[in-house]
Amino acid sequence: VSISTFGMPHPNYQCITVLRCLYQRDHDPKMWSKIQSLQSHCEDRKGTEKWNHDRKMIVEFIWNFFKLKETFSEEEIMRCCGIVQINGHEIPLLEPEYVGLFDRISMVEHS
């Protein structure tokens, strides 16, 4: 990965929050359970332009760059992508803005 523009996030950074979610599967089962309890809308997202973009830019990047194809399935990665997109809340305190998952807020919003 080569980064030459420092004023904006590199496109490959879009996988970081998803990777942080996936990490929980093997390191914090309680947190993984909370993440998995959130809605992902995978069925609604399948086949959309965003779905195809995420598959290429996030799934394939995680598999190829980090060599994690044997560790995480496409379904697991795409579910985490959906969870972050549907339940993520912007934290505009810093530049660039960050996205956080807050399970209780998400549960209230989607109930």
N, CA, C and O atoms as a GROMACS GRO file, in nm:
protein
  444
    1VAL      N    1   0.085  -0.116   0.000
    1VAL     CA    2   0.000   0.000   0.000
    1VAL      C    3   0.090   0.123   0.000
    1VAL      O    4   0.181   0.135   0.081
    2SER      N    5   0.062   0.212  -0.092
    2SER     CA    6   0.138   0.336  -0.102
    2SER      C    7   0.045   0.453  -0.075
    2SER      O    8  -0.057   0.469  -0.141
    3ILE      N    9   0.081   0.534   0.021
    3ILE     CA   10  -0.001   0.650   0.056
    3ILE      C   11   0.077   0.776   0.021
    3ILE      O   12   0.186   0.800   0.073
    4SER      N   13   0.018   0.856  -0.068
    4SER     CA   14   0.087   0.978  -0.110
    4SER      C   15   0.007   1.104  -0.078
    4SER      O   16   0.062   1.214  -0.081
    5THR      N   17  -0.121   1.089  -0.050
    5THR     CA   18  -0.206   1.203  -0.015
    5THR      C   19  -0.240   1.191   0.134
    5THR      O   20  -0.302   1.094   0.177
    6PHE      N   21  -0.200   1.290   0.209
    6PHE     CA   22  -0.217   1.281   0.354
    6PHE      C   23  -0.332   1.367   0.407
    6PHE      O   24  -0.361   1.363   0.527
    7GLY      N   25  -0.398   1.442   0.322
    7GLY     CA   26  -0.507   1.528   0.365
    7GLY      C   27  -0.641   1.460   0.372
    7GLY      O   28  -0.738   1.518   0.420
    8MET      N   29  -0.648   1.335   0.325
    8MET     CA   30  -0.774   1.260   0.327
    8MET      C   31  -0.744   1.112   0.348
    8MET      O   32  -0.634   1.067   0.316
    9PRO      N   33  -0.841   1.036   0.400
    9PRO     CA   34  -0.818   0.894   0.426
    9PRO      C   35  -0.793   0.817   0.297
    9PRO      O   36  -0.857   0.842   0.194
   10HIS      N   37  -0.700   0.724   0.302
   10HIS     CA   38  -0.672   0.636   0.189
   10HIS      C   39  -0.790   0.539   0.174
   10HIS      O   40  -0.845   0.495   0.274
   11PRO      N   41  -0.830   0.505   0.050
   11PRO     CA   42  -0.945   0.415   0.030
   11PRO      C   43  -0.932   0.281   0.104
   11PRO      O   44  -1.033   0.223   0.144
   12ASN      N   45  -0.810   0.233   0.121
   12ASN     CA   46  -0.793   0.105   0.190
   12ASN      C   47  -0.825   0.114   0.339
   12ASN      O   48  -0.843   0.011   0.404
   13TYR      N   49  -0.833   0.234   0.393
   13TYR     CA   50  -0.867   0.250   0.534
   13TYR      C   51  -1.011   0.208   0.565
   13TYR      O   52  -1.045   0.186   0.681
   14GLN      N   53  -1.095   0.197   0.461
   14GLN     CA   54  -1.235   0.163   0.486
   14GLN      C   55  -1.251   0.024   0.546
   14GLN      O   56  -1.359  -0.010   0.594
   15CYS      N   57  -1.146  -0.057   0.542
   15CYS     CA   58  -1.156  -0.191   0.600
   15CYS      C   59  -1.123  -0.194   0.749
   15CYS      O   60  -1.143  -0.297   0.813
   16ILE      N   61  -1.072  -0.086   0.805
   16ILE     CA   62  -1.021  -0.089   0.943
   16ILE      C   63  -1.131  -0.119   1.044
   16ILE      O   64  -1.112  -0.205   1.131
   17THR      N   65  -1.244  -0.052   1.036
   17THR     CA   66  -1.352  -0.077   1.134
   17THR      C   67  -1.404  -0.219   1.119
   17THR      O   68  -1.435  -0.285   1.218
   18VAL      N   69  -1.414  -0.266   0.995
   18VAL     CA   70  -1.458  -0.404   0.971
   18VAL      C   71  -1.358  -0.501   1.031
   18VAL      O   72  -1.398  -0.599   1.095
   19LEU      N   73  -1.229  -0.477   1.013
   19LEU     CA   74  -1.126  -0.563   1.073
   19LEU      C   75  -1.136  -0.564   1.225
   19LEU      O   76  -1.120  -0.668   1.289
   20ARG      N   77  -1.163  -0.448   1.282
   20ARG     CA   78  -1.177  -0.441   1.429
   20ARG      C   79  -1.296  -0.523   1.477
   20ARG      O   80  -1.290  -0.586   1.583
   21CYS      N   81  -1.402  -0.523   1.400
   21CYS     CA   82  -1.518  -0.606   1.434
   21CYS      C   83  -1.482  -0.754   1.423
   21CYS      O   84  -1.511  -0.832   1.513
   22LEU      N   85  -1.419  -0.792   1.312
   22LEU     CA   86  -1.383  -0.932   1.290
   22LEU      C   87  -1.287  -0.983   1.397
   22LEU      O   88  -1.296  -1.099   1.438
   23TYR      N   89  -1.198  -0.900   1.441
   23TYR     CA   90  -1.100  -0.935   1.545
   23TYR      C   91  -1.170  -0.985   1.672
   23TYR      O   92  -1.119  -1.073   1.741
   24GLN      N   93  -1.285  -0.928   1.700
   24GLN     CA   94  -1.358  -0.963   1.822
   24GLN      C   95  -1.402  -1.110   1.823
   24GLN      O   96  -1.417  -1.169   1.930
   25ARG      N   97  -1.423  -1.167   1.706
   25ARG     CA   98  -1.470  -1.306   1.698
   25ARG      C   99  -1.380  -1.401   1.777
   25ARG      O  100  -1.429  -1.488   1.849
   26ASP      N  101  -1.249  -1.383   1.764
   26ASP     CA  102  -1.155  -1.474   1.828
   26ASP      C  103  -1.095  -1.420   1.958
   26ASP      O  104  -1.027  -1.493   2.030
   27HIS      N  105  -1.120  -1.292   1.988
   27HIS     CA  106  -1.054  -1.232   2.104
   27HIS      C  107  -1.149  -1.181   2.213
   27HIS      O  108  -1.107  -1.162   2.327
   28ASP      N  109  -1.274  -1.160   2.178
   28ASP     CA  110  -1.371  -1.112   2.278
   28ASP      C  111  -1.510  -1.162   2.237
   28ASP      O  112  -1.589  -1.086   2.180
   29PRO      N  113  -1.540  -1.289   2.266
   29PRO     CA  114  -1.668  -1.347   2.223
   29PRO      C  115  -1.791  -1.269   2.269
   29PRO      O  116  -1.892  -1.264   2.197
   30LYS      N  117  -1.785  -1.207   2.386
   30LYS     CA  118  -1.899  -1.129   2.434
   30LYS      C  119  -1.922  -1.008   2.343
   30LYS      O  120  -2.036  -0.978   2.307
   31MET      N  121  -1.816  -0.939   2.306
   31MET     CA  122  -1.827  -0.824   2.216
   31MET      C  123  -1.872  -0.871   2.077
   31MET      O  124  -1.954  -0.805   2.013
   32TRP      N  125  -1.818  -0.984   2.031
   32TRP     CA  126  -1.857  -1.039   1.901
   32TRP      C  127  -2.007  -1.068   1.899
   32TRP      O  128  -2.074  -1.042   1.799
   33SER      N  129  -2.058  -1.121   2.008
   33SER     CA  130  -2.201  -1.149   2.018
   33SER      C  131  -2.283  -1.021   2.009
   33SER      O  132  -2.387  -1.018   1.943
   34LYS      N  133  -2.237  -0.915   2.074
   34LYS     CA  134  -2.307  -0.786   2.066
   34LYS      C  135  -2.306  -0.733   1.923
   34LYS      O  136  -2.407  -0.685   1.873
   35ILE      N  137  -2.190  -0.742   1.858
   35ILE     CA  138  -2.179  -0.694   1.720
   35ILE      C  139  -2.274  -0.773   1.630
   35ILE      O  140  -2.345  -0.716   1.548
   36GLN      N  141  -2.274  -0.904   1.646
   36GLN     CA  142  -2.356  -0.990   1.561
   36GLN      C  143  -2.506  -0.973   1.587
   36GLN      O  144  -2.587  -1.012   1.503
   37SER      N  145  -2.542  -0.917   1.701
   37SER     CA  146  -2.684  -0.896   1.731
   37SER      C  147  -2.741  -0.775   1.655
   37SER      O  148  -2.863  -0.756   1.651
   38LEU      N  149  -2.654  -0.695   1.596
   38LEU     CA  150  -2.698  -0.576   1.522
   38LEU      C  151  -2.741  -0.613   1.381
   38LEU      O  152  -2.694  -0.712   1.324
   39GLN      N  153  -2.830  -0.534   1.324
   39GLN     CA  154  -2.880  -0.560   1.189
   39GLN      C  155  -2.774  -0.527   1.086
   39GLN      O  156  -2.697  -0.432   1.101
   40SER      N  157  -2.770  -0.609   0.978
   40SER     CA  158  -2.674  -0.586   0.870
   40SER      C  159  -2.742  -0.558   0.736
   40SER      O  160  -2.680  -0.503   0.645
   41HIS      N  161  -2.869  -0.595   0.725
   41HIS     CA  162  -2.946  -0.578   0.601
   41HIS      C  163  -2.874  -0.641   0.481
   41HIS      O  164  -2.883  -0.589   0.369
   42CYS      N  165  -2.804  -0.752   0.504
   42CYS     CA  166  -2.728  -0.816   0.396
   42CYS      C  167  -2.817  -0.854   0.279
   42CYS      O  168  -2.779  -0.833   0.163
   43GLU      N  169  -2.933  -0.909   0.306
   43GLU     CA  170  -3.021  -0.951   0.196
   43GLU      C  171  -3.064  -0.832   0.111
   43GLU      O  172  -3.073  -0.844  -0.011
   44ASP      N  173  -3.090  -0.720   0.173
   44ASP     CA  174  -3.130  -0.599   0.099
   44ASP      C  175  -3.013  -0.539   0.022
   44ASP      O  176  -3.033  -0.478  -0.083
   45ARG      N  177  -2.892  -0.557   0.073
   45ARG     CA  178  -2.774  -0.496   0.012
   45ARG      C  179  -2.716  -0.579  -0.101
   45ARG      O  180  -2.649  -0.525  -0.189
   46LYS      N  181  -2.742  -0.711  -0.101
   46LYS     CA  182  -2.683  -0.799  -0.202
   46LYS      C  183  -2.714  -0.752  -0.343
   46LYS      O  184  -2.828  -0.717  -0.376
   47GLY      N  185  -2.611  -0.752  -0.426
   47GLY     CA  186  -2.628  -0.716  -0.566
   47GLY      C  187  -2.627  -0.567  -0.595
   47GLY      O  188  -2.630  -0.526  -0.712
   48THR      N  189  -2.624  -0.484  -0.491
   48THR     CA  190  -2.621  -0.340  -0.513
   48THR      C  191  -2.479  -0.297  -0.549
   48THR      O  192  -2.383  -0.372  -0.532
   49GLU      N  193  -2.468  -0.176  -0.598
   49GLU     CA  194  -2.336  -0.121  -0.632
   49GLU      C  195  -2.247  -0.115  -0.508
   49GLU      O  196  -2.128  -0.147  -0.515
   50LYS      N  197  -2.304  -0.076  -0.395
   50LYS     CA  198  -2.227  -0.068  -0.270
   50LYS      C  199  -2.180  -0.206  -0.226
   50LYS      O  200  -2.067  -0.221  -0.181
   51TRP      N  201  -2.266  -0.306  -0.240
   51TRP     CA  202  -2.229  -0.445  -0.205
   51TRP      C  203  -2.109  -0.489  -0.288
   51TRP      O  204  -2.011  -0.542  -0.235
   52ASN      N  205  -2.117  -0.467  -0.419
   52ASN     CA  206  -2.009  -0.508  -0.509
   52ASN      C  207  -1.880  -0.430  -0.478
   52ASN      O  208  -1.771  -0.486  -0.484
   53HIS      N  209  -1.893  -0.303  -0.447
   53HIS     CA  210  -1.777  -0.221  -0.410
   53HIS      C  211  -1.713  -0.275  -0.281
   53HIS      O  212  -1.591  -0.288  -0.274
   54ASP      N  213  -1.795  -0.306  -0.180
   54ASP     CA  214  -1.743  -0.359  -0.054
   54ASP      C  215  -1.676  -0.494  -0.076
   54ASP      O  216  -1.573  -0.522  -0.014
   55ARG      N  217  -1.732  -0.575  -0.162
   55ARG     CA  218  -1.673  -0.706  -0.187
   55ARG      C  219  -1.533  -0.690  -0.247
   55ARG      O  220  -1.439  -0.761  -0.210
   56LYS      N  221  -1.521  -0.596  -0.339
   56LYS     CA  222  -1.391  -0.575  -0.404
   56LYS      C  223  -1.293  -0.502  -0.311
   56LYS      O  224  -1.179  -0.546  -0.295
   57MET      N  225  -1.337  -0.392  -0.252
   57MET     CA  226  -1.245  -0.305  -0.177
   57MET      C  227  -1.220  -0.350  -0.033
   57MET      O  228  -1.118  -0.316   0.026
   58ILE      N  229  -1.312  -0.426   0.024
   58ILE     CA  230  -1.294  -0.468   0.163
   58ILE      C  231  -1.266  -0.617   0.172
   58ILE      O  232  -1.164  -0.658   0.227
   59VAL      N  233  -1.356  -0.701   0.118
   59VAL     CA  234  -1.336  -0.846   0.128
   59VAL      C  235  -1.205  -0.887   0.062
   59VAL      O  236  -1.121  -0.952   0.125
   60GLU      N  237  -1.188  -0.851  -0.063
   60GLU     CA  238  -1.067  -0.894  -0.135
   60GLU      C  239  -0.941  -0.833  -0.075
   60GLU      O  240  -0.836  -0.897  -0.073
   61PHE      N  241  -0.951  -0.710  -0.026
   61PHE     CA  242  -0.834  -0.648   0.037
   61PHE      C  243  -0.797  -0.722   0.165
   61PHE      O  244  -0.679  -0.751   0.188
   62ILE      N  245  -0.894  -0.754   0.248
   62ILE     CA  246  -0.868  -0.830   0.372
   62ILE      C  247  -0.808  -0.966   0.338
   62ILE      O  248  -0.712  -1.010   0.402
   63TRP      N  249  -0.865  -1.033   0.239
   63TRP     CA  250  -0.814  -1.165   0.202
   63TRP      C  251  -0.673  -1.159   0.145
   63TRP      O  252  -0.586  -1.237   0.184
   64ASN      N  253  -0.650  -1.066   0.053
   64ASN     CA  254  -0.523  -1.065  -0.020
   64ASN      C  255  -0.411  -0.989   0.052
   64ASN      O  256  -0.300  -1.040   0.062
   65PHE      N  257  -0.439  -0.872   0.102
   65PHE     CA  258  -0.334  -0.793   0.167
   65PHE      C  259  -0.297  -0.851   0.303
   65PHE      O  260  -0.178  -0.864   0.335
   66PHE      N  261  -0.397  -0.886   0.382
   66PHE     CA  262  -0.372  -0.939   0.516
   66PHE      C  263  -0.362  -1.092   0.518
   66PHE      O  264  -0.334  -1.151   0.622
   67LYS      N  265  -0.385  -1.155   0.403
   67LYS     CA  266  -0.376  -1.302   0.392
   67LYS      C  267  -0.471  -1.372   0.490
   67LYS      O  268  -0.431  -1.464   0.560
   68LEU      N  269  -0.596  -1.326   0.492
   68LEU     CA  270  -0.693  -1.378   0.588
   68LEU      C  271  -0.808  -1.455   0.523
   68LEU      O  272  -0.915  -1.471   0.583
   69LYS      N  273  -0.787  -1.503   0.399
   69LYS     CA  274  -0.895  -1.574   0.330
   69LYS      C  275  -0.937  -1.700   0.406
   69LYS      O  276  -1.055  -1.736   0.407
   70GLU      N  277  -0.842  -1.766   0.467
   70GLU     CA  278  -0.872  -1.888   0.542
   70GLU      C  279  -0.929  -1.857   0.681
   70GLU      O  280  -0.981  -1.946   0.748
   71THR      N  281  -0.919  -1.734   0.722
   71THR     CA  282  -0.962  -1.695   0.857
   71THR      C  283  -1.105  -1.644   0.861
   71THR      O  284  -1.182  -1.680   0.949
   72PHE      N  285  -1.141  -1.558   0.764
   72PHE     CA  286  -1.274  -1.497   0.761
   72PHE      C  287  -1.343  -1.524   0.629
   72PHE      O  288  -1.284  -1.505   0.522
   73SER      N  289  -1.467  -1.569   0.636
   73SER     CA  290  -1.544  -1.596   0.514
   73SER      C  291  -1.598  -1.466   0.455
   73SER      O  292  -1.603  -1.363   0.522
   74GLU      N  293  -1.636  -1.473   0.329
   74GLU     CA  294  -1.699  -1.357   0.265
   74GLU      C  295  -1.824  -1.317   0.342
   74GLU      O  296  -1.850  -1.198   0.362
   75GLU      N  297  -1.901  -1.415   0.385
   75GLU     CA  298  -2.024  -1.386   0.459
   75GLU      C  299  -1.995  -1.309   0.588
   75GLU      O  300  -2.064  -1.212   0.619
   76GLU      N  301  -1.894  -1.352   0.663
   76GLU     CA  302  -1.859  -1.282   0.788
   76GLU      C  303  -1.815  -1.138   0.761
   76GLU      O  304  -1.856  -1.046   0.831
   77ILE      N  305  -1.732  -1.120   0.659
   77ILE     CA  306  -1.682  -0.986   0.629
   77ILE      C  307  -1.794  -0.897   0.581
   77ILE      O  308  -1.807  -0.783   0.626
   78MET      N  309  -1.877  -0.947   0.490
   78MET     CA  310  -1.985  -0.865   0.436
   78MET      C  311  -2.090  -0.835   0.543
   78MET      O  312  -2.149  -0.727   0.543
   79ARG      N  313  -2.112  -0.928   0.634
   79ARG     CA  314  -2.204  -0.900   0.745
   79ARG      C  315  -2.150  -0.787   0.831
   79ARG      O  316  -2.225  -0.697   0.870
   80CYS      N  317  -2.021  -0.790   0.861
   80CYS     CA  318  -1.961  -0.681   0.939
   80CYS      C  319  -1.966  -0.549   0.863
   80CYS      O  320  -1.989  -0.444   0.923
   81CYS      N  321  -1.946  -0.553   0.732
   81CYS     CA  322  -1.960  -0.430   0.650
   81CYS      C  323  -2.100  -0.373   0.668
   81CYS      O  324  -2.116  -0.253   0.692
   82GLY      N  325  -2.201  -0.458   0.657
   82GLY     CA  326  -2.339  -0.413   0.672
   82GLY      C  327  -2.367  -0.360   0.811
   82GLY      O  328  -2.434  -0.258   0.827
   83ILE      N  329  -2.317  -0.428   0.912
   83ILE     CA  330  -2.338  -0.385   1.050
   83ILE      C  331  -2.279  -0.245   1.071
   83ILE      O  332  -2.342  -0.159   1.132
   84VAL      N  333  -2.159  -0.223   1.020
   84VAL     CA  334  -2.095  -0.092   1.034
   84VAL      C  335  -2.173   0.014   0.957
   84VAL      O  336  -2.193   0.125   1.007
   85GLN      N  337  -2.216  -0.019   0.836
   85GLN     CA  338  -2.288   0.080   0.754
   85GLN      C  339  -2.425   0.113   0.812
   85GLN      O  340  -2.466   0.229   0.810
   86ILE      N  341  -2.496   0.014   0.862
   86ILE     CA  342  -2.632   0.034   0.911
   86ILE      C  343  -2.632   0.094   1.052
   86ILE      O  344  -2.718   0.176   1.084
   87ASN      N  345  -2.537   0.053   1.135
   87ASN     CA  346  -2.538   0.091   1.276
   87ASN      C  347  -2.429   0.190   1.316
   87ASN      O  348  -2.424   0.235   1.431
   88GLY      N  349  -2.342   0.223   1.224
   88GLY     CA  350  -2.232   0.314   1.255
   88GLY      C  351  -2.280   0.455   1.280
   88GLY      O  352  -2.371   0.504   1.213
   89HIS      N  353  -2.220   0.520   1.376
   89HIS     CA  354  -2.254   0.658   1.410
   89HIS      C  355  -2.127   0.742   1.396
   89HIS      O  356  -2.023   0.709   1.452
   90GLU      N  357  -2.138   0.851   1.321
   90GLU     CA  358  -2.022   0.938   1.302
   90GLU      C  359  -1.985   1.007   1.433
   90GLU      O  360  -2.072   1.051   1.509
   91ILE      N  361  -1.857   1.016   1.455
   91ILE     CA  362  -1.803   1.087   1.570
   91ILE      C  363  -1.722   1.204   1.513
   91ILE      O  364  -1.604   1.189   1.482
   92PRO      N  365  -1.787   1.319   1.498
   92PRO     CA  366  -1.724   1.431   1.425
   92PRO      C  367  -1.631   1.519   1.509
   92PRO      O  368  -1.622   1.639   1.486
   93LEU      N  369  -1.563   1.460   1.606
   93LEU     CA  370  -1.478   1.540   1.693
   93LEU      C  371  -1.342   1.569   1.632
   93LEU      O  372  -1.277   1.668   1.668
   94LEU      N  373  -1.299   1.486   1.543
   94LEU     CA  374  -1.166   1.499   1.484
   94LEU      C  375  -1.177   1.491   1.332
   94LEU      O  376  -1.278   1.448   1.278
   95GLU      N  377  -1.072   1.533   1.266
   95GLU     CA  378  -1.063   1.516   1.122
   95GLU      C  379  -0.962   1.408   1.094
   95GLU      O  380  -0.852   1.414   1.149
   96PRO      N  381  -0.992   1.310   1.014
   96PRO     CA  382  -1.124   1.285   0.956
   96PRO      C  383  -1.220   1.234   1.062
   96PRO      O  384  -1.179   1.191   1.170
   97GLU      N  385  -1.349   1.239   1.030
   97GLU     CA  386  -1.450   1.188   1.122
   97GLU      C  387  -1.434   1.038   1.140
   97GLU      O  388  -1.393   0.967   1.048
   98TYR      N  389  -1.468   0.990   1.257
   98TYR     CA  390  -1.462   0.848   1.287
   98TYR      C  391  -1.603   0.792   1.293
   98TYR      O  392  -1.701   0.866   1.303
   99VAL      N  393  -1.612   0.659   1.286
   99VAL     CA  394  -1.740   0.590   1.298
   99VAL      C  395  -1.729   0.494   1.415
   99VAL      O  396  -1.631   0.420   1.427
  100GLY      N  397  -1.830   0.494   1.501
  100GLY     CA  398  -1.833   0.404   1.615
  100GLY      C  399  -1.962   0.323   1.615
  100GLY      O  400  -2.064   0.367   1.562
  101LEU      N  401  -1.957   0.206   1.675
  101LEU     CA  402  -2.076   0.122   1.693
  101LEU      C  403  -2.118   0.132   1.839
  101LEU      O  404  -2.038   0.111   1.931
  102PHE      N  405  -2.244   0.163   1.859
  102PHE     CA  406  -2.300   0.172   1.993
  102PHE      C  407  -2.424   0.084   1.993
  102PHE      O  408  -2.530   0.124   1.944
  103ASP      N  409  -2.411  -0.036   2.050
  103ASP     CA  410  -2.517  -0.136   2.038
  103ASP      C  411  -2.651  -0.090   2.095
  103ASP      O  412  -2.755  -0.119   2.036
  104ARG      N  413  -2.652  -0.023   2.205
  104ARG     CA  414  -2.780   0.018   2.265
  104ARG      C  415  -2.851   0.123   2.180
  104ARG      O  416  -2.972   0.116   2.162
  105ILE      N  417  -2.777   0.218   2.129
  105ILE     CA  418  -2.837   0.319   2.041
  105ILE      C  419  -2.893   0.252   1.917
  105ILE      O  420  -3.004   0.283   1.873
  106SER      N  421  -2.816   0.160   1.860
  106SER     CA  422  -2.861   0.091   1.739
  106SER      C  423  -2.986   0.008   1.764
  106SER      O  424  -3.076   0.005   1.681
  107MET      N  425  -2.991  -0.058   1.879
  107MET     CA  426  -3.109  -0.138   1.912
  107MET      C  427  -3.234  -0.049   1.922
  107MET      O  428  -3.340  -0.087   1.874
  108VAL      N  429  -3.220   0.067   1.982
  108VAL     CA  430  -3.333   0.160   1.996
  108VAL      C  431  -3.375   0.211   1.858
  108VAL      O  432  -3.495   0.220   1.830
  109GLU      N  433  -3.279   0.245   1.774
  109GLU     CA  434  -3.311   0.298   1.642
  109GLU      C  435  -3.380   0.196   1.553
  109GLU      O  436  -3.461   0.233   1.468
  110HIS      N  437  -3.350   0.068   1.572
  110HIS     CA  438  -3.403  -0.035   1.482
  110HIS      C  439  -3.512  -0.120   1.545
  110HIS      O  440  -3.548  -0.224   1.489
  111SER      N  441  -3.565  -0.078   1.657
  111SER     CA  442  -3.671  -0.160   1.720
  111SER      C  443  -3.808  -0.106   1.683
  111SER      O  444  -3.909  -0.161   1.725
   0.00000   0.00000   0.00000
